[in-house]
XYZ file of N, CA and C in Angstrom:
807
model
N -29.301 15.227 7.884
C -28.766 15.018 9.222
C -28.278 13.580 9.382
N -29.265 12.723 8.793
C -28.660 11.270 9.202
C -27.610 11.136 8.167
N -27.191 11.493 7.040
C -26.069 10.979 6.262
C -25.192 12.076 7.080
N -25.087 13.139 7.255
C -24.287 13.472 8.010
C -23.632 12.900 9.428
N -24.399 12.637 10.128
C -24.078 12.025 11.095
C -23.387 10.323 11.120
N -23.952 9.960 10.061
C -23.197 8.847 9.488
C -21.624 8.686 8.935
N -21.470 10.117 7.789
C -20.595 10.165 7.745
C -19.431 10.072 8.683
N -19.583 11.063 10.108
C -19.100 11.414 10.705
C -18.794 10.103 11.688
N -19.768 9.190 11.615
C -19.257 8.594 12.503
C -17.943 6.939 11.461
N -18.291 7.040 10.494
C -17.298 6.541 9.636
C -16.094 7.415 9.566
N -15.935 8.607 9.102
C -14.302 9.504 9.804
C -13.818 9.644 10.922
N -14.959 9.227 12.098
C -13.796 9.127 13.186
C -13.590 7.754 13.503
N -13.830 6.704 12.690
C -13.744 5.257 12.807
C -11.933 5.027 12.068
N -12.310 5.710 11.176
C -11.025 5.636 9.935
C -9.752 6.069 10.677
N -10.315 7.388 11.489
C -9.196 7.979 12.002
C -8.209 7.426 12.811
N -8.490 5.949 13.361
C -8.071 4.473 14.339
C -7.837 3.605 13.425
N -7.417 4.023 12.086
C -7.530 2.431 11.290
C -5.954 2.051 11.478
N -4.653 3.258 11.420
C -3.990 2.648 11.820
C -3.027 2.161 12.977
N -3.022 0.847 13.497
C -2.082 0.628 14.973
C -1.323 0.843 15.446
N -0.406 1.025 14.884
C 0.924 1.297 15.156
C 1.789 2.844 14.402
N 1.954 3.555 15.267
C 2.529 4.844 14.625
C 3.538 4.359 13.863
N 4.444 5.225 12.485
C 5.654 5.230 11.855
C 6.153 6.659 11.725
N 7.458 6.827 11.558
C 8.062 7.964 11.296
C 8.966 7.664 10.302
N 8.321 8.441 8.943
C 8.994 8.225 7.523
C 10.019 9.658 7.243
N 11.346 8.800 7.516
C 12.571 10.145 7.301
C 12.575 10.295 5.949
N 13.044 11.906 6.025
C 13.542 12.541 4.714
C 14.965 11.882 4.493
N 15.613 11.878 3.797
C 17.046 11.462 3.947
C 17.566 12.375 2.535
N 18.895 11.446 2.210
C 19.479 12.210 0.709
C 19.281 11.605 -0.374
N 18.197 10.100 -0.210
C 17.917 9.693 -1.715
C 16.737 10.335 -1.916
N 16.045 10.075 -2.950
C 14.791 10.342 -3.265
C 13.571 9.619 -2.099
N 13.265 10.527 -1.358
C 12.219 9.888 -0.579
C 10.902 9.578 -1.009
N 9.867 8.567 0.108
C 8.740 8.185 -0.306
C 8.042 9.658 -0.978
N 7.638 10.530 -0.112
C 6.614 11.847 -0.831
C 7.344 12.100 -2.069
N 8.186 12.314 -1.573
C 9.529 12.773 -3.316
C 9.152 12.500 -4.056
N 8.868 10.815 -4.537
C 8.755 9.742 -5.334
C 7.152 9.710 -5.664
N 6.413 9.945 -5.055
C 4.904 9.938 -5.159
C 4.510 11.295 -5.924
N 4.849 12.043 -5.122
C 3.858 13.802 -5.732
C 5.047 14.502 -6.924
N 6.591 13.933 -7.532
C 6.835 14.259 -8.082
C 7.571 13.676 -9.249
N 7.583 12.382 -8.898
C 8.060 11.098 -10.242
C 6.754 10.680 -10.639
N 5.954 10.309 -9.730
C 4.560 9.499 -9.924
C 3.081 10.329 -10.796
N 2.786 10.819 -9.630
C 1.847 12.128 -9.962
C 1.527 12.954 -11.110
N 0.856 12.767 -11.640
C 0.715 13.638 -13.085
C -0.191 14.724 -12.864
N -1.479 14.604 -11.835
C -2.485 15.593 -12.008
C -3.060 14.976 -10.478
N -3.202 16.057 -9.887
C -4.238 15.647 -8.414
C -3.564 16.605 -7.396
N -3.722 16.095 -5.915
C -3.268 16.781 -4.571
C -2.289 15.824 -4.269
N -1.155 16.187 -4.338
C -0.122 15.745 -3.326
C -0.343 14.983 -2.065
N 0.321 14.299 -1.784
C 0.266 13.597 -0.389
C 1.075 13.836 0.499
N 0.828 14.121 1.938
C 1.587 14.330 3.056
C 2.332 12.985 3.649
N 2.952 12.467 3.391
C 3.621 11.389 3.716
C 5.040 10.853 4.966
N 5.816 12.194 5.146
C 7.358 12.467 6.357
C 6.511 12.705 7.118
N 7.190 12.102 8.010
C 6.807 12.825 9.476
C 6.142 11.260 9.992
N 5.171 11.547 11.195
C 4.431 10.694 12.028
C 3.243 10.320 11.304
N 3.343 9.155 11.217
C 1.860 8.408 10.036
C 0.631 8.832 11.597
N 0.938 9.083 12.573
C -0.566 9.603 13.382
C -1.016 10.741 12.740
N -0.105 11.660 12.390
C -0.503 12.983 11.341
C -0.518 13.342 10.010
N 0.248 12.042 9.641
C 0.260 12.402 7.851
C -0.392 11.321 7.217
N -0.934 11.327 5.945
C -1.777 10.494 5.276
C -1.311 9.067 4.636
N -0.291 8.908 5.651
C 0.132 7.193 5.617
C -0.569 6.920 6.560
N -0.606 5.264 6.282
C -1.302 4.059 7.557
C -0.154 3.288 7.557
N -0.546 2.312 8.700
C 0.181 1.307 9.073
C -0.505 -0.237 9.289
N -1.462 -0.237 8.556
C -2.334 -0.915 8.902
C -2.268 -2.744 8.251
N -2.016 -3.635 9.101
C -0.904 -4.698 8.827
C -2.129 -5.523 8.061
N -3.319 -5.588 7.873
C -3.998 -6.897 7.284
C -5.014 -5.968 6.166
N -5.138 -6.374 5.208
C -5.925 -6.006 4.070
C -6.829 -7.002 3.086
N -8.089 -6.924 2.377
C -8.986 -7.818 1.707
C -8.892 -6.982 0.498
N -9.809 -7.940 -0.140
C -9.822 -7.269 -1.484
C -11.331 -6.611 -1.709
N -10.985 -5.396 -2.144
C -12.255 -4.433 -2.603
C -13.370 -5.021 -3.691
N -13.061 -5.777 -4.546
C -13.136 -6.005 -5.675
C -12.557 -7.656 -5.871
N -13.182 -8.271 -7.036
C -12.940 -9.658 -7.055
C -11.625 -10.192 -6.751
N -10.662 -9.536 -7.926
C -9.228 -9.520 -7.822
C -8.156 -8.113 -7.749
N -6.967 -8.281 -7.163
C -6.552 -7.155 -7.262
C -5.243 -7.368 -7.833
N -4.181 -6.585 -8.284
C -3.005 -6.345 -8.728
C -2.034 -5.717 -7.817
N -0.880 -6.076 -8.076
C 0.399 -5.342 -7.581
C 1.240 -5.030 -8.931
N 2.059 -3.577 -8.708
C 2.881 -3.204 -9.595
C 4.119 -2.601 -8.972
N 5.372 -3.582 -8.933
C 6.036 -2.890 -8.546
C 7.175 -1.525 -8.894
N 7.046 -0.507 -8.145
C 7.330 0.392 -8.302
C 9.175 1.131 -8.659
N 9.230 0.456 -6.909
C 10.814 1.187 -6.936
C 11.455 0.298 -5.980
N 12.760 0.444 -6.105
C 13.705 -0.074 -4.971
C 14.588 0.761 -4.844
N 15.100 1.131 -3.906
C 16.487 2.412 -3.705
C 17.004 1.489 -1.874
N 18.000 0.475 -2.042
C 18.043 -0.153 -1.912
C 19.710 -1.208 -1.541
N 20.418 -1.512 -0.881
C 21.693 -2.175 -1.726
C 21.042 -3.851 -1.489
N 20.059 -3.753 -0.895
C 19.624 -5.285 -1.300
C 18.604 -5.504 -2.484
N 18.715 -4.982 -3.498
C 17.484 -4.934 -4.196
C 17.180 -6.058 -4.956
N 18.507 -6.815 -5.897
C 18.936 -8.056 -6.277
C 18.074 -9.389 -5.088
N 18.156 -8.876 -4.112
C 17.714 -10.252 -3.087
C 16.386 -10.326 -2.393
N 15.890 -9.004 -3.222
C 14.393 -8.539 -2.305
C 13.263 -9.815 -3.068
N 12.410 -9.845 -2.341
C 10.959 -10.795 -2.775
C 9.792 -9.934 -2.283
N 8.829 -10.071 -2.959
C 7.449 -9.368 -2.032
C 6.243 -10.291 -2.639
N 5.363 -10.647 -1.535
C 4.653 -11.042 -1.626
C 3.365 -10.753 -0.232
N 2.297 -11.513 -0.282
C 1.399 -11.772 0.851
C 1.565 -12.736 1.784
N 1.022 -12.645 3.038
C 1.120 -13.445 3.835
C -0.618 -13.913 4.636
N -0.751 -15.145 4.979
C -2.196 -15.058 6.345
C -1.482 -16.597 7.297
N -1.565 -15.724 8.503
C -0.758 -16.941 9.686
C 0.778 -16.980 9.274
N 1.354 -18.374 8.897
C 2.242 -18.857 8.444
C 2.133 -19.374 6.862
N 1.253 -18.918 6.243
C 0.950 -19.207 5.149
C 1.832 -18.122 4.164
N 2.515 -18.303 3.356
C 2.322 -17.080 2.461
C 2.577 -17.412 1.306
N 2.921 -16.322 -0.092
C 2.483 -16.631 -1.235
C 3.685 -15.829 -2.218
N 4.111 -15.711 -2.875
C 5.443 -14.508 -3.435
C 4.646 -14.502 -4.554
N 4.691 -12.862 -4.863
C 4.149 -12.347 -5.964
C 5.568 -11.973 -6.875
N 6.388 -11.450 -6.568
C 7.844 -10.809 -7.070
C 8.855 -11.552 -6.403
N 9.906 -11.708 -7.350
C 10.892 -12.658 -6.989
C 12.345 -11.377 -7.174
N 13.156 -12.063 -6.647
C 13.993 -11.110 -6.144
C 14.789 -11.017 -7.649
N 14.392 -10.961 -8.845
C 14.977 -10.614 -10.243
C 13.863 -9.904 -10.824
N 12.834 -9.728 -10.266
C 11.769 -8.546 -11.095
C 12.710 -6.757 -10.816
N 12.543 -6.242 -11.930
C 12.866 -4.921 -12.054
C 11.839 -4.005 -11.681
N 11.475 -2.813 -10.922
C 10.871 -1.581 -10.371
C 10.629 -0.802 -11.959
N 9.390 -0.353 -11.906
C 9.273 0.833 -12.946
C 10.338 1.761 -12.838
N 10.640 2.283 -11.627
C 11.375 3.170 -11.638
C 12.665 2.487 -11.156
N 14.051 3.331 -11.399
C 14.935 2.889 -10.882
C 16.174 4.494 -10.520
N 16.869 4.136 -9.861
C 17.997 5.327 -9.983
C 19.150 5.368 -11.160
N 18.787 6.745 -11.813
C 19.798 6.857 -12.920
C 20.888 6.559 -12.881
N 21.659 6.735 -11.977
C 23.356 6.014 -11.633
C 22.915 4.866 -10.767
N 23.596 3.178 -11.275
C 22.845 2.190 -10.147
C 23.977 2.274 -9.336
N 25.160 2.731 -9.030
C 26.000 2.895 -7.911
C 25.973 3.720 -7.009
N 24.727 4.655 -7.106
C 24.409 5.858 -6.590
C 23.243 5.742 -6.247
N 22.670 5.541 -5.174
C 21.215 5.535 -4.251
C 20.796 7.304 -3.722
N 21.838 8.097 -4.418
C 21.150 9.147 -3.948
C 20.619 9.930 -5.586
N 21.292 9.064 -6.434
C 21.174 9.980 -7.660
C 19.494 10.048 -8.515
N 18.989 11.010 -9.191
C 17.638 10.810 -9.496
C 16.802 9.705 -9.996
N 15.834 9.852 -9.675
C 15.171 8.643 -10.382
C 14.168 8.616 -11.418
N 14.471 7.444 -12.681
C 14.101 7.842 -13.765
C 13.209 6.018 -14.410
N 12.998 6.326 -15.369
C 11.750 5.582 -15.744
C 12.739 4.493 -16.234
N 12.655 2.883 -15.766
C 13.370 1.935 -16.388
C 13.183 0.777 -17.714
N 11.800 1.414 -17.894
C 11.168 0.430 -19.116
C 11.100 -0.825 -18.956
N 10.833 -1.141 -17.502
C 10.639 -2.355 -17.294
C 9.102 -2.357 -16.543
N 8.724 -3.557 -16.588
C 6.931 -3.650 -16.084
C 6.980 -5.211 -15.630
N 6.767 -5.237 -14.034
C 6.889 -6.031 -13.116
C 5.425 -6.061 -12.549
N 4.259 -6.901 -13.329
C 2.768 -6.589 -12.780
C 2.087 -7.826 -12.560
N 1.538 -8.268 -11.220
C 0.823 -9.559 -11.240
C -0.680 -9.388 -10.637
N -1.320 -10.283 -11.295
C -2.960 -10.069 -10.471
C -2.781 -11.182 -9.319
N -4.072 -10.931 -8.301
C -3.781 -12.035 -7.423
C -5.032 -11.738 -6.241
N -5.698 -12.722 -6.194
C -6.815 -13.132 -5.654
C -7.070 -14.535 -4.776
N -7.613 -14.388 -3.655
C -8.548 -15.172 -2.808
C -9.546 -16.090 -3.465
N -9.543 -17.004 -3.440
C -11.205 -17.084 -4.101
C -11.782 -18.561 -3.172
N -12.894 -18.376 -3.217
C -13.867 -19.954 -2.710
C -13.551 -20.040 -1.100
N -14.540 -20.879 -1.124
C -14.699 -20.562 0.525
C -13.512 -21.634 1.394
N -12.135 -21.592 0.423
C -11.345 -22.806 1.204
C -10.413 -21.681 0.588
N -10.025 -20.718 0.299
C -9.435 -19.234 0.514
C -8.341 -19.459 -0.341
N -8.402 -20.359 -1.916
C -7.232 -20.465 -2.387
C -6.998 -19.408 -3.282
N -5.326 -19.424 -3.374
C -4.639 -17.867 -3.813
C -4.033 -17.926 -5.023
N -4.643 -17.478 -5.801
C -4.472 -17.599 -7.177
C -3.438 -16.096 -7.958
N -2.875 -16.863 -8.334
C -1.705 -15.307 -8.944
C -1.565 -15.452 -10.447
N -1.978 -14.715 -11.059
C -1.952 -14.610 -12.561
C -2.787 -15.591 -12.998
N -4.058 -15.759 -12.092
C -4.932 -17.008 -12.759
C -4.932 -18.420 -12.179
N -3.477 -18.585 -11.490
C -2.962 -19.999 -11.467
C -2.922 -20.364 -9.565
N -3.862 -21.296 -9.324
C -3.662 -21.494 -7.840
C -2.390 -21.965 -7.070
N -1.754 -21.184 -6.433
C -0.341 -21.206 -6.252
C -0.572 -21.347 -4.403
N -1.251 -21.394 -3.732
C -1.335 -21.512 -2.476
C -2.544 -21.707 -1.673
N -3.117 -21.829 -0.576
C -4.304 -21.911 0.607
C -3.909 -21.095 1.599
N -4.761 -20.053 1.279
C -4.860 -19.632 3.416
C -6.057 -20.007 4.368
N -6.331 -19.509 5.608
C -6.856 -19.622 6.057
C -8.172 -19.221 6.261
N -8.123 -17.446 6.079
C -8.960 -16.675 5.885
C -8.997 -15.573 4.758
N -10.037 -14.906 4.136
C -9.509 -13.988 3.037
C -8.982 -12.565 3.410
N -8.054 -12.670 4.414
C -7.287 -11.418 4.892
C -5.996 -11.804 4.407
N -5.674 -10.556 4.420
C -3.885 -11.260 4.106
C -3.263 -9.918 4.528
N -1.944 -9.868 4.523
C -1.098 -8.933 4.838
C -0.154 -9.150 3.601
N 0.968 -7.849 3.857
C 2.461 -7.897 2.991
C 3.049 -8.112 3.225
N 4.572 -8.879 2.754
C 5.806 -9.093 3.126
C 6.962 -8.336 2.328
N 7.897 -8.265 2.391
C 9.497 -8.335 1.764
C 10.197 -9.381 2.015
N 10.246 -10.405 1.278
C 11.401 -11.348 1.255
C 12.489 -11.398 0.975
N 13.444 -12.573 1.290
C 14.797 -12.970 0.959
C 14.818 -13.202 -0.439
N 15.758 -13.557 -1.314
C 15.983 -14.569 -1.993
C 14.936 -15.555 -2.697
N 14.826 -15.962 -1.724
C 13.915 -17.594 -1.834
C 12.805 -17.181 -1.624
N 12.444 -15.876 -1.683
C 10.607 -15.499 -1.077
C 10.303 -15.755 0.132
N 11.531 -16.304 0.900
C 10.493 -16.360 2.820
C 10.824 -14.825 2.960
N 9.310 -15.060 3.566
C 9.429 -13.379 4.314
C 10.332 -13.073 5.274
N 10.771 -12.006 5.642
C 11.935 -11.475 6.631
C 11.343 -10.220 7.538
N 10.111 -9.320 6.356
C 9.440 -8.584 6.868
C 8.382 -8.095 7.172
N 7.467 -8.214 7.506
C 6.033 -7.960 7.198
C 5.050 -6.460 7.516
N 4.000 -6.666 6.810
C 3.120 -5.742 7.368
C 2.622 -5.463 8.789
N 2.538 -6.827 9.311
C 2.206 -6.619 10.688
C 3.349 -6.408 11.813
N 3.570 -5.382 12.189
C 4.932 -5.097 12.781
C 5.120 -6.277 14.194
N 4.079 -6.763 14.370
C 4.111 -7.189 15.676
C 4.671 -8.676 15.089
N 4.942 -9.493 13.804
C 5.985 -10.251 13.343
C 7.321 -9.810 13.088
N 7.565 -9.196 13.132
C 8.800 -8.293 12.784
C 9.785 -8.202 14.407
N 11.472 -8.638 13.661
C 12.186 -8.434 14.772
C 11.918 -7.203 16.053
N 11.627 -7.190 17.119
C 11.305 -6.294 17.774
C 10.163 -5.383 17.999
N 9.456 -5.743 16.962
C 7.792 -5.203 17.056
C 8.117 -4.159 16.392
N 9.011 -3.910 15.417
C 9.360 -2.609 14.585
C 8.428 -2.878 13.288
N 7.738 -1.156 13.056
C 7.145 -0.950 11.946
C 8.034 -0.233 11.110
N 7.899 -1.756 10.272
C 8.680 -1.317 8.822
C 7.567 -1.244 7.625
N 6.777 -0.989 7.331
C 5.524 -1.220 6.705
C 5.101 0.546 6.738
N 4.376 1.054 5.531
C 3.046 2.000 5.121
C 2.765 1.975 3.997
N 1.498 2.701 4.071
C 0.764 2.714 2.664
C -0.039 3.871 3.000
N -0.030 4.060 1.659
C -0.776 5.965 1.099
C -1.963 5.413 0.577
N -2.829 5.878 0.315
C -4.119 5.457 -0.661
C -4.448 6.824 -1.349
N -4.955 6.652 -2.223
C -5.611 7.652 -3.470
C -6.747 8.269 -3.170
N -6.648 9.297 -3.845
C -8.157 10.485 -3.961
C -8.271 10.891 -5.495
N -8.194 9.590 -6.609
C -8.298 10.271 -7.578
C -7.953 10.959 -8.404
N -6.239 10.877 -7.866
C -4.898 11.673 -8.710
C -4.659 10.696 -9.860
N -4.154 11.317 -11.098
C -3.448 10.664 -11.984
C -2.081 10.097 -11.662
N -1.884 9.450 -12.069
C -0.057 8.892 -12.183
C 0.467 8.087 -12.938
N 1.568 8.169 -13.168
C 2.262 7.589 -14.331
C 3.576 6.339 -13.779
N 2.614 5.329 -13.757
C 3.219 3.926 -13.740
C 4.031 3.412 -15.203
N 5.076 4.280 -15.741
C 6.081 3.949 -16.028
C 5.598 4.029 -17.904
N 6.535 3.740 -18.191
C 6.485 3.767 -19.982
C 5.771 2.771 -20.334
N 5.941 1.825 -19.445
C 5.543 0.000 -20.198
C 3.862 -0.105 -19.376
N 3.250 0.898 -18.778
C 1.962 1.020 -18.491
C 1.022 1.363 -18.787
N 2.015 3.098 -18.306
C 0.959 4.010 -19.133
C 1.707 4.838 -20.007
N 1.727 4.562 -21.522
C 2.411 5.087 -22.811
C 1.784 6.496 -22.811
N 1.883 7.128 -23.093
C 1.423 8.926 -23.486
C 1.053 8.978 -22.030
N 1.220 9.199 -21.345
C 0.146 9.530 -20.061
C 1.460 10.886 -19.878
N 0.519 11.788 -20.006
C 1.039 13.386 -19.766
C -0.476 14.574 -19.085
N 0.382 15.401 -18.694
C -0.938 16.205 -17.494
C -1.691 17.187 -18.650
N -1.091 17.312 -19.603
C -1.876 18.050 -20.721
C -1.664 17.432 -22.329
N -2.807 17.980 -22.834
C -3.916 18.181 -22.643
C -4.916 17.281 -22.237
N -4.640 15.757 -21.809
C -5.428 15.014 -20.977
C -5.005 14.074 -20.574
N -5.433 13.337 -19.313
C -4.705 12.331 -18.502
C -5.459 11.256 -18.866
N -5.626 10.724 -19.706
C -6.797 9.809 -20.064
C -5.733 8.615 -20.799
N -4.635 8.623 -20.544
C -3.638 7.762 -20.506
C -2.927 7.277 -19.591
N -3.499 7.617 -18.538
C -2.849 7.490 -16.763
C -3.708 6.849 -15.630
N -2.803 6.412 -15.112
C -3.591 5.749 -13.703
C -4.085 6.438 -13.334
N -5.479 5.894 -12.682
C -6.320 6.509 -11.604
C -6.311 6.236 -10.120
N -5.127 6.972 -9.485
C -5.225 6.297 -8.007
C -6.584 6.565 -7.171
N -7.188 5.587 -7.262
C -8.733 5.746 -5.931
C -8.108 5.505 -5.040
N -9.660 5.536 -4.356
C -9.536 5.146 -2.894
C -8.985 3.578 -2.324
N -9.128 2.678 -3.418
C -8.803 1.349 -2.528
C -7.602 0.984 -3.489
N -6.721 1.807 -3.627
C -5.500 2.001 -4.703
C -4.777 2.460 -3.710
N -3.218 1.500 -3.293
C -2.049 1.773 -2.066
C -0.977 1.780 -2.503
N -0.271 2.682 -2.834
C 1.429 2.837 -2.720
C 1.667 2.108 -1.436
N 2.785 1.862 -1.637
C 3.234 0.979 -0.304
C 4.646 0.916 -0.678
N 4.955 1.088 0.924
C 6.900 1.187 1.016
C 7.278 0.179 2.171
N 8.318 -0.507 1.884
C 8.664 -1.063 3.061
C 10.070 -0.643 3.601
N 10.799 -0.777 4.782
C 11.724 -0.693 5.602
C 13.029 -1.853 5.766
N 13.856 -1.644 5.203
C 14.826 -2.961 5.334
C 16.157 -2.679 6.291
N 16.299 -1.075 6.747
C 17.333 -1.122 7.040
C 17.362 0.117 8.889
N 17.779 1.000 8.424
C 17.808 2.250 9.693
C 17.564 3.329 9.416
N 17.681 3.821 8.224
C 17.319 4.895 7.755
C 15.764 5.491 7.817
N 14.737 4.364 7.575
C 13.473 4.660 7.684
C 12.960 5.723 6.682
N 13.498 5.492 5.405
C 12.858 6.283 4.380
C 11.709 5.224 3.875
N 11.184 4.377 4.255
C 10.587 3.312 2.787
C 10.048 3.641 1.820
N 11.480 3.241 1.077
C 11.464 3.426 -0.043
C 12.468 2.207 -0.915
N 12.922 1.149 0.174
C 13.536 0.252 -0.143
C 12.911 -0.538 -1.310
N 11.582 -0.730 -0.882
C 10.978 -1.404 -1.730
C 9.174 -0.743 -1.920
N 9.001 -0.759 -3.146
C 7.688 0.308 -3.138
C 6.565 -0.303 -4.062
N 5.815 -0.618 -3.803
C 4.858 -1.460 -4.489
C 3.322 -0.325 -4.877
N 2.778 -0.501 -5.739
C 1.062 0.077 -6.187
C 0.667 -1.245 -6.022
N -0.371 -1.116 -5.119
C -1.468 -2.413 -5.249
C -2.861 -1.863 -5.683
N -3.790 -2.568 -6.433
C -4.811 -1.816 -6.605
C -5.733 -2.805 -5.758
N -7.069 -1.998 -5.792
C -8.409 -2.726 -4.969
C -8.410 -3.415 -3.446
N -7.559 -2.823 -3.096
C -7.717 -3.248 -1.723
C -7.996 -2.815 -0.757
N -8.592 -2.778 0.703
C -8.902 -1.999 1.663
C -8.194 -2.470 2.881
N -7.906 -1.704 3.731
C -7.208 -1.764 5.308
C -8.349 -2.773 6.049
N -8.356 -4.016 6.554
C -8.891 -4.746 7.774
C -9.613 -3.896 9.051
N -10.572 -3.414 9.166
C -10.939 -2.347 10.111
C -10.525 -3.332 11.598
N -8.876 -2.722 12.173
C -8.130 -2.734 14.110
C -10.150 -3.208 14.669
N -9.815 -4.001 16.097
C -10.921 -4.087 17.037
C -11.447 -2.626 17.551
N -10.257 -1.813 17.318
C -10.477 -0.325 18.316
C -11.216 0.621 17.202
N -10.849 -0.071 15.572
C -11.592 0.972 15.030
C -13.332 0.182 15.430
N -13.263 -0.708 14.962
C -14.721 -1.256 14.834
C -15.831 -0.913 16.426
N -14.957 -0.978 17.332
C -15.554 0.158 18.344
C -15.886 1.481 18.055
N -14.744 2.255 18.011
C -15.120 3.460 17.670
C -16.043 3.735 16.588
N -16.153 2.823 15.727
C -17.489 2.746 14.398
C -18.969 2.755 15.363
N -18.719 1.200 16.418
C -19.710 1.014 16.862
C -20.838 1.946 17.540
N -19.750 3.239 17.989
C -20.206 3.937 18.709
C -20.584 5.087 17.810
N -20.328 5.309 17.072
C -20.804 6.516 16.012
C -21.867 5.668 15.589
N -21.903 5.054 15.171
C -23.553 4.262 14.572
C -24.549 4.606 15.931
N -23.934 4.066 16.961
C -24.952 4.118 18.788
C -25.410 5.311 18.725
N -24.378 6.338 18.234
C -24.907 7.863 18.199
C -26.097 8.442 16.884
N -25.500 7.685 16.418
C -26.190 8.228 15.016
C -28.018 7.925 15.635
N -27.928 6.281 16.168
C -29.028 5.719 16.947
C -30.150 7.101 17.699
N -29.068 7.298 18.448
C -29.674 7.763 19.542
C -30.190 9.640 18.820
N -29.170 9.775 17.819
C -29.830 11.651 17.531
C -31.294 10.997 16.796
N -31.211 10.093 15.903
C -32.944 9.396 15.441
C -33.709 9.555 15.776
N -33.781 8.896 17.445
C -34.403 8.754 18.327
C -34.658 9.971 19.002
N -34.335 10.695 18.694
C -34.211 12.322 19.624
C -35.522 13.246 18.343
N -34.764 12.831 17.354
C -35.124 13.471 16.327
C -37.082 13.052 16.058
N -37.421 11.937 16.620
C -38.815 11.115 16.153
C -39.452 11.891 17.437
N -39.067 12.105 18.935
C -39.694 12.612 19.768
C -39.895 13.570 19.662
């Protein structure tokens, strides 16, 4: 009863993790789900991704820590006509940090590059950096090498220019107009195949034991650059990281714990 009730009050905490609704269009290139449950995916459950992130298994959730000491980014895809000028990196305050510079290549890319609607196929390129927080003065170390200071060990995502200043971020409420251009999917343990230069043999038979393991603190992530609202402009795998639990989730936590409290207490009388 009490892990049950526990549980329960952690799923309806989660269910508030993210702030701001998104609506991820289908369009005529290869869309985000497209790109996930049928370029990516080798073995697992599909992800619900179009539609309203209040109902499908995207978040929007603008600040993230690390699960684990350090974590990685791998970038994925761009479908795109700015792709040449894109940057991505982290941000905390006015601080931020570029992980990818606007000449890194996507695992994946589109088979015709004059054609953003044409399929997408494996580019033999591998664009992968680690990158970590560390010490209690929050410096940000990327591939080992201390490259910046923030403030706190939260950080968010960006898409940059050129030059790596951000233009877009995770937290929509920086963003021209309070527009969410930002989501992320997280894992249940599906296989996937991060490209030739990752994972070499990784095939669904006779074993995936050459393939990524997307967990739980493992995020696809798409960002938004234009009107279309497919993100898929720019598409990043980050591993080990978790969503910042909103003030409204950590209430709604608070109060499933109060409950959990109070059936105890019911339960001892």
């Amino acid at each position: 009863m009490k892990h049950s009730l526990l549980f329960s009050a952690i799923l309806m905490a989660s269910g508030a993790m993210s702030a701001n609704a998104a609506v991820v269009n289908d369009g005529t290139e290869v869309n985000l789900q497209e790109f996930i449950n049928d370029t990516l995916m080798v073995s697992g459950t599909g992800v619900n991704v179009l539609g309203d992130t209040a109902t499908s298994d995207a978040i929007t959730s603008p600040y993230w820590y690390h699960s684990e000491g350090d974590s990685a980014a791998t970038l994925l895809l761009e479908i795109t006509s700015g792709l040449n000028g894109h940057s991505f990196g982290i941000f905390n305050g006015n601080d931020y940090v570029q992980l990818f510079g606007g000449t890194a290549d996507g695992v994946y890319e589109n088979s015709d590059s004059n054609d953003f609607n044409s399929a997408v196929v494996d580019s033999g390129q591998r664009a992968k950096v680690s990158f970590e927080l560390v010490g209690t003065g929050y410096s940000v170390e990327v591939n080992n090498t201390v490259v910046g200071t923030f403030a706190s060990d939260d950080f968010g995502f960006y898409l940059g220019d050129s030059s790596g200043t951000p233009i877009i971020y995770s937290d929509a409420s920086k963003n021209a107009n309070g527009t969410e251009r930002f989501v992320a999917v997280g894992g249940s343990n599906q296989f996937l195949n991060l490209g030739n230069q990752t994972d070499p043999n990784c095939v669904a038979n006779p074993s995936t034991k050459n393939c990524t393991v997307w967990e739980y603190d493992d995020w696809i992530i798409g960002f938004e650059d234009g009107t279309d609202f497919d993100y898929n402009d720019l598409v990043v795998y980050v591993e080990d990281v978790l969503p910042v639990p909103e003030p409204g989730t950590l209430a709604l936590l608070g109060l499933g714990l109060a409950g959990l409290g109070a059936a105890r207490r019911r339960q001892k009388a």
